[in-house]
Every structure is written in C-alpha cells, then in structure tokens.
Amino acid sequence: MDCLFCEIIKGNIPSKKVYEDDKVFVFLDINPNTNGHMLIVPKKHIVTVDDIDNDLAIHILEVEKKLKRLLEEKLNIEGLTIVQNNGLGQDVKHYHVHLIPRYKDDNWKTIYNKDILKDIEETIKEITN
Ligand code: 5GP
Ligand code: ZN
C-alpha cells in the first residue's frame, strides 16, 4: 500500500524539510494552521499511538523540545500547540505529530462545546468503572 508520508520520507514526493535524523523526518505542513506548522513523522511506518514504542516516543518528545526552541528563536512564536490525531480526524494513516506555532491574535481554536457535555458524573463513571 502506498503511503504518502513514506513517499515524502523517501524523497519521492517533495516536501519542505525542517529536520531529519535516523528516527524521524520533519517537514512543513502543506496546509498550515499557522506560520511554521510542521509535522514530526517517524521513519518507521506506524499508524496510531498504539503502535509507538517507548524509545521512539521519548525521542519524538526530545525533537519536539528542540524544534520548539528553534521556532522561538527563528519565528518568535509565543506558544506551541501539539496535536496528534488517531482514527477519526486522522487523514494520513502514518503516525505524525503536529507542531502548531501560536501567535497573539492567530485565531487558532480548539473546538470546545459545552452543550454536548452530558453529565460529568456519568462520564467519569463510564470511564473508570
Ligand atoms: P491529520 O489530519 O492526518 O492529523 O493531518 C495530516 C496533515 O498532513 C494535514 O495537516 C495536511 O495538511 C498534511 N498534508 C497532507 N498531504 C500533505 C502533503 O502532500 N505534503 C505536506 N507537506 N503535508 C501534507
Ligand atoms: Zn507510511
């Protein structure tokens, strides 16, 4: 099965590379939420958080911190939102972490909907029982 991000990692599809090492490939998102939006992609083809081993998870965290510092220095970001979709909401089925730079007045919003919160007591029972 052809995988878009595997093809980008191999260089068969062009991308704007930001960083690369033996475990991850990082490039700018083609449809950015904010300036500098990038994706950290493991070179190994895995799909969701269920597939990730601890060593790789720690490595990705280290890369997140390195790139946060880079964005602070180069783009003067004021915050960084980190998103990783699994299943519904995940368009590309190759694990990736979004680094979304935050700027004052950037209008980037996570959707919260208080109306759909049925009953917090019910929810905690469902989750923990
Ligand atoms: P997901 O919805 O799977 O979490 O995010 C997939 C992301 O990949 C989206 O933000 C989308 O803009 C980005 N994307 C999809 N196709 C390409 C591509 O060909 N090149 C690059 N650089 N980004 C892509
Ligand atoms: Zn892949």
PDB file of C-alpha atoms and ligand atoms in Angstrom:
ATOM      1  CA  MET A   1       0.000   0.000   0.000  1.00  0.00           C
ATOM      2  CA  ASP A   2       1.404   3.415  -0.961  1.00  0.00           C
ATOM      3  CA  CYS A   3       1.730   5.742   1.979  1.00  0.00           C
ATOM      4  CA  LEU A   4       2.015   9.474   1.344  1.00  0.00           C
ATOM      5  CA  PHE A   5       4.338  10.136   4.284  1.00  0.00           C
ATOM      6  CA  CYS A   6       6.577   7.131   3.494  1.00  0.00           C
ATOM      7  CA  GLU A   7       6.940   8.572  -0.015  1.00  0.00           C
ATOM      8  CA  ILE A   8       7.803  12.014   1.407  1.00  0.00           C
ATOM      9  CA  ILE A   9      10.408  10.442   3.737  1.00  0.00           C
ATOM     10  CA  LYS A  10      11.968   8.584   0.775  1.00  0.00           C
ATOM     11  CA  GLY A  11      12.079  11.866  -1.189  1.00  0.00           C
ATOM     12  CA  ASN A  12       9.757  10.562  -3.895  1.00  0.00           C
ATOM     13  CA  ILE A  13       7.319  13.368  -3.102  1.00  0.00           C
ATOM     14  CA  PRO A  14       8.844  16.801  -2.435  1.00  0.00           C
ATOM     15  CA  SER A  15       8.497  18.484   0.932  1.00  0.00           C
ATOM     16  CA  LYS A  16       9.957  21.409   2.842  1.00  0.00           C
ATOM     17  CA  LYS A  17      12.261  19.563   5.234  1.00  0.00           C
ATOM     18  CA  VAL A  18      12.991  21.204   8.580  1.00  0.00           C
ATOM     19  CA  TYR A  19      14.889  18.444  10.379  1.00  0.00           C
ATOM     20  CA  GLU A  20      15.894  14.809   9.935  1.00  0.00           C
ATOM     21  CA  ASP A  21      17.696  12.164  11.957  1.00  0.00           C
ATOM     22  CA  ASP A  22      17.797   8.368  11.929  1.00  0.00           C
ATOM     23  CA  LYS A  23      14.337   8.040  13.518  1.00  0.00           C
ATOM     24  CA  VAL A  24      12.227  10.996  12.355  1.00  0.00           C
ATOM     25  CA  PHE A  25      11.603  13.275   9.386  1.00  0.00           C
ATOM     26  CA  VAL A  26      10.126  16.734   9.958  1.00  0.00           C
ATOM     27  CA  PHE A  27       8.605  18.956   7.260  1.00  0.00           C
ATOM     28  CA  LEU A  28       6.226  21.860   6.888  1.00  0.00           C
ATOM     29  CA  ASP A  29       2.530  21.082   6.644  1.00  0.00           C
ATOM     30  CA  ILE A  30       1.242  21.869   3.138  1.00  0.00           C
ATOM     31  CA  ASN A  31      -1.921  23.388   4.597  1.00  0.00           C
ATOM     32  CA  PRO A  32      -0.716  25.171   7.722  1.00  0.00           C
ATOM     33  CA  ASN A  33      -2.893  26.281  10.591  1.00  0.00           C
ATOM     34  CA  THR A  34      -0.326  28.980  11.420  1.00  0.00           C
ATOM     35  CA  ASN A  35       3.049  30.028  10.041  1.00  0.00           C
ATOM     36  CA  GLY A  36       5.644  27.328  10.694  1.00  0.00           C
ATOM     37  CA  HIS A  37       3.138  24.480  11.237  1.00  0.00           C
ATOM     38  CA  MET A  38       5.195  21.305  10.885  1.00  0.00           C
ATOM     39  CA  LEU A  39       4.805  17.545  11.180  1.00  0.00           C
ATOM     40  CA  ILE A  40       7.146  15.186  13.015  1.00  0.00           C
ATOM     41  CA  VAL A  41       6.919  11.815  11.272  1.00  0.00           C
ATOM     42  CA  PRO A  42       8.669   8.626  12.395  1.00  0.00           C
ATOM     43  CA  LYS A  43      10.609   6.984   9.565  1.00  0.00           C
ATOM     44  CA  LYS A  44       9.131   3.653  10.553  1.00  0.00           C
ATOM     45  CA  HIS A  45       5.611   3.260   9.147  1.00  0.00           C
ATOM     46  CA  ILE A  46       3.319   3.124  12.163  1.00  0.00           C
ATOM     47  CA  VAL A  47      -0.268   4.334  12.266  1.00  0.00           C
ATOM     48  CA  THR A  48      -1.544   5.317  15.701  1.00  0.00           C
ATOM     49  CA  VAL A  49      -0.301   5.938  19.222  1.00  0.00           C
ATOM     50  CA  ASP A  50      -0.946   2.237  19.948  1.00  0.00           C
ATOM     51  CA  ASP A  51       1.953   1.321  17.667  1.00  0.00           C
ATOM     52  CA  ILE A  52       4.626   3.558  19.136  1.00  0.00           C
ATOM     53  CA  ASP A  53       7.350   2.105  21.330  1.00  0.00           C
ATOM     54  CA  ASN A  54       8.646   3.987  24.364  1.00  0.00           C
ATOM     55  CA  ASP A  55      12.088   4.764  22.936  1.00  0.00           C
ATOM     56  CA  LEU A  56      10.573   6.364  19.861  1.00  0.00           C
ATOM     57  CA  ALA A  57       8.046   8.285  21.974  1.00  0.00           C
ATOM     58  CA  ILE A  58      10.842   9.730  24.110  1.00  0.00           C
ATOM     59  CA  HIS A  59      12.840  10.601  21.005  1.00  0.00           C
ATOM     60  CA  ILE A  60       9.862  12.418  19.474  1.00  0.00           C
ATOM     61  CA  LEU A  61       9.431  14.371  22.728  1.00  0.00           C
ATOM     62  CA  GLU A  62      13.086  15.420  22.553  1.00  0.00           C
ATOM     63  CA  VAL A  63      12.624  16.533  18.928  1.00  0.00           C
ATOM     64  CA  GLU A  64       9.502  18.492  19.938  1.00  0.00           C
ATOM     65  CA  LYS A  65      11.557  20.382  22.520  1.00  0.00           C
ATOM     66  CA  LYS A  66      14.391  21.046  20.078  1.00  0.00           C
ATOM     67  CA  LEU A  67      12.001  22.382  17.425  1.00  0.00           C
ATOM     68  CA  LYS A  68      10.105  24.480  19.971  1.00  0.00           C
ATOM     69  CA  ARG A  69      13.383  26.247  20.791  1.00  0.00           C
ATOM     70  CA  LEU A  70      14.110  26.687  17.068  1.00  0.00           C
ATOM     71  CA  LEU A  71      10.668  28.222  16.467  1.00  0.00           C
ATOM     72  CA  GLU A  72      11.086  30.525  19.450  1.00  0.00           C
ATOM     73  CA  GLU A  73      14.431  31.740  18.125  1.00  0.00           C
ATOM     74  CA  LYS A  74      13.571  31.994  14.430  1.00  0.00           C
ATOM     75  CA  LEU A  75       9.859  32.799  14.261  1.00  0.00           C
ATOM     76  CA  ASN A  76       9.342  34.394  17.675  1.00  0.00           C
ATOM     77  CA  ILE A  77       6.444  32.100  18.461  1.00  0.00           C
ATOM     78  CA  GLU A  78       4.561  32.800  21.667  1.00  0.00           C
ATOM     79  CA  GLY A  79       3.294  29.274  22.232  1.00  0.00           C
ATOM     80  CA  LEU A  80       3.178  25.835  20.656  1.00  0.00           C
ATOM     81  CA  THR A  81       0.131  23.603  20.315  1.00  0.00           C
ATOM     82  CA  ILE A  82       0.950  19.924  19.854  1.00  0.00           C
ATOM     83  CA  VAL A  83      -1.684  17.709  18.233  1.00  0.00           C
ATOM     84  CA  GLN A  84      -1.652  14.049  17.236  1.00  0.00           C
ATOM     85  CA  ASN A  85      -4.757  12.541  15.662  1.00  0.00           C
ATOM     86  CA  ASN A  86      -5.719   8.849  15.816  1.00  0.00           C
ATOM     87  CA  GLY A  87      -8.529   7.234  13.854  1.00  0.00           C
ATOM     88  CA  LEU A  88     -11.327   9.717  13.182  1.00  0.00           C
ATOM     89  CA  GLY A  89      -9.691  13.059  12.380  1.00  0.00           C
ATOM     90  CA  GLN A  90      -6.500  11.399  11.165  1.00  0.00           C
ATOM     91  CA  ASP A  91      -6.376  11.940   7.412  1.00  0.00           C
ATOM     92  CA  VAL A  92      -2.924  10.461   6.841  1.00  0.00           C
ATOM     93  CA  LYS A  93      -2.617   6.965   8.302  1.00  0.00           C
ATOM     94  CA  HIS A  94       1.070   7.269   9.152  1.00  0.00           C
ATOM     95  CA  TYR A  95       1.666   8.471  12.728  1.00  0.00           C
ATOM     96  CA  HIS A  96       2.576  12.153  12.917  1.00  0.00           C
ATOM     97  CA  VAL A  97       2.712  14.916  15.480  1.00  0.00           C
ATOM     98  CA  HIS A  98       1.589  18.423  14.503  1.00  0.00           C
ATOM     99  CA  LEU A  99       3.612  21.318  15.924  1.00  0.00           C
ATOM    100  CA  ILE A 100       1.411  24.375  15.553  1.00  0.00           C
ATOM    101  CA  PRO A 101       3.116  27.660  16.420  1.00  0.00           C
ATOM    102  CA  ARG A 102       0.959  30.107  18.324  1.00  0.00           C
ATOM    103  CA  TYR A 103       0.974  33.848  17.881  1.00  0.00           C
ATOM    104  CA  LYS A 104      -1.034  36.557  19.568  1.00  0.00           C
ATOM    105  CA  ASP A 105      -4.331  37.033  17.650  1.00  0.00           C
ATOM    106  CA  ASP A 106      -3.713  33.958  15.462  1.00  0.00           C
ATOM    107  CA  ASN A 107      -7.376  32.895  15.762  1.00  0.00           C
ATOM    108  CA  TRP A 108      -6.409  29.220  16.031  1.00  0.00           C
ATOM    109  CA  LYS A 109      -9.046  27.449  18.044  1.00  0.00           C
ATOM    110  CA  THR A 110      -9.605  24.057  19.539  1.00  0.00           C
ATOM    111  CA  ILE A 111     -13.340  23.412  19.400  1.00  0.00           C
ATOM    112  CA  TYR A 112     -14.969  23.142  22.796  1.00  0.00           C
ATOM    113  CA  ASN A 113     -18.684  22.531  23.046  1.00  0.00           C
ATOM    114  CA  LYS A 114     -20.186  22.776  26.495  1.00  0.00           C
ATOM    115  CA  ASP A 115     -23.605  21.824  25.101  1.00  0.00           C
ATOM    116  CA  ILE A 116     -22.519  18.266  24.339  1.00  0.00           C
ATOM    117  CA  LEU A 117     -21.162  17.690  27.828  1.00  0.00           C
ATOM    118  CA  LYS A 118     -23.975  15.455  29.045  1.00  0.00           C
ATOM    119  CA  ASP A 119     -23.112  14.840  32.655  1.00  0.00           C
ATOM    120  CA  ILE A 120     -19.607  14.870  34.027  1.00  0.00           C
ATOM    121  CA  GLU A 121     -20.608  12.435  36.803  1.00  0.00           C
ATOM    122  CA  GLU A 122     -21.927   9.919  34.230  1.00  0.00           C
ATOM    123  CA  THR A 123     -18.807  10.282  32.108  1.00  0.00           C
ATOM    124  CA  ILE A 124     -16.393   9.633  34.957  1.00  0.00           C
ATOM    125  CA  LYS A 125     -18.412   6.528  35.923  1.00  0.00           C
ATOM    126  CA  GLU A 126     -18.317   5.215  32.345  1.00  0.00           C
ATOM    127  CA  ILE A 127     -14.583   5.800  32.090  1.00  0.00           C
ATOM    128  CA  THR A 128     -13.495   4.411  35.432  1.00  0.00           C
ATOM    129  CA  ASN A 129     -15.940   1.551  36.127  1.00  0.00           C
TER     130      ASN A 129
HETATM  131  P1  5GP B   1      -4.024  14.564  10.053  1.00  0.00           P
HETATM  132  O1  5GP B   1      -5.399  15.098   9.740  1.00  0.00           O
HETATM  133  O2  5GP B   1      -3.814  13.196   9.461  1.00  0.00           O
HETATM  134  O3  5GP B   1      -3.678  14.645  11.500  1.00  0.00           O
HETATM  135  O4  5GP B   1      -3.018  15.574   9.355  1.00  0.00           O
HETATM  136  C1  5GP B   1      -2.483  15.372   8.098  1.00  0.00           C
HETATM  137  C2  5GP B   1      -1.751  16.643   7.718  1.00  0.00           C
HETATM  138  O5  5GP B   1      -0.928  16.364   6.602  1.00  0.00           O
HETATM  139  C3  5GP B   1      -2.670  17.803   7.328  1.00  0.00           C
HETATM  140  O6  5GP B   1      -2.436  18.911   8.180  1.00  0.00           O
HETATM  141  C4  5GP B   1      -2.300  18.086   5.888  1.00  0.00           C
HETATM  142  O7  5GP B   1      -2.298  19.460   5.564  1.00  0.00           O
HETATM  143  C5  5GP B   1      -0.914  17.488   5.766  1.00  0.00           C
HETATM  144  N1  5GP B   1      -0.619  17.011   4.431  1.00  0.00           N
HETATM  145  C6  5GP B   1      -1.402  16.213   3.655  1.00  0.00           C
HETATM  146  N2  5GP B   1      -0.807  15.952   2.487  1.00  0.00           N
HETATM  147  C7  5GP B   1       0.396  16.570   2.525  1.00  0.00           C
HETATM  148  C8  5GP B   1       1.482  16.671   1.592  1.00  0.00           C
HETATM  149  O8  5GP B   1       1.458  16.117   0.494  1.00  0.00           O
HETATM  150  N3  5GP B   1       2.548  17.404   1.971  1.00  0.00           N
HETATM  151  C9  5GP B   1       2.618  18.036   3.178  1.00  0.00           C
HETATM  152  N4  5GP B   1       3.704  18.752   3.458  1.00  0.00           N
HETATM  153  N5  5GP B   1       1.610  17.973   4.086  1.00  0.00           N
HETATM  154  C10 5GP B   1       0.523  17.254   3.752  1.00  0.00           C
HETATM  155 ZN    ZN B   2       3.963   5.399   5.899  1.00  0.00          ZN
END
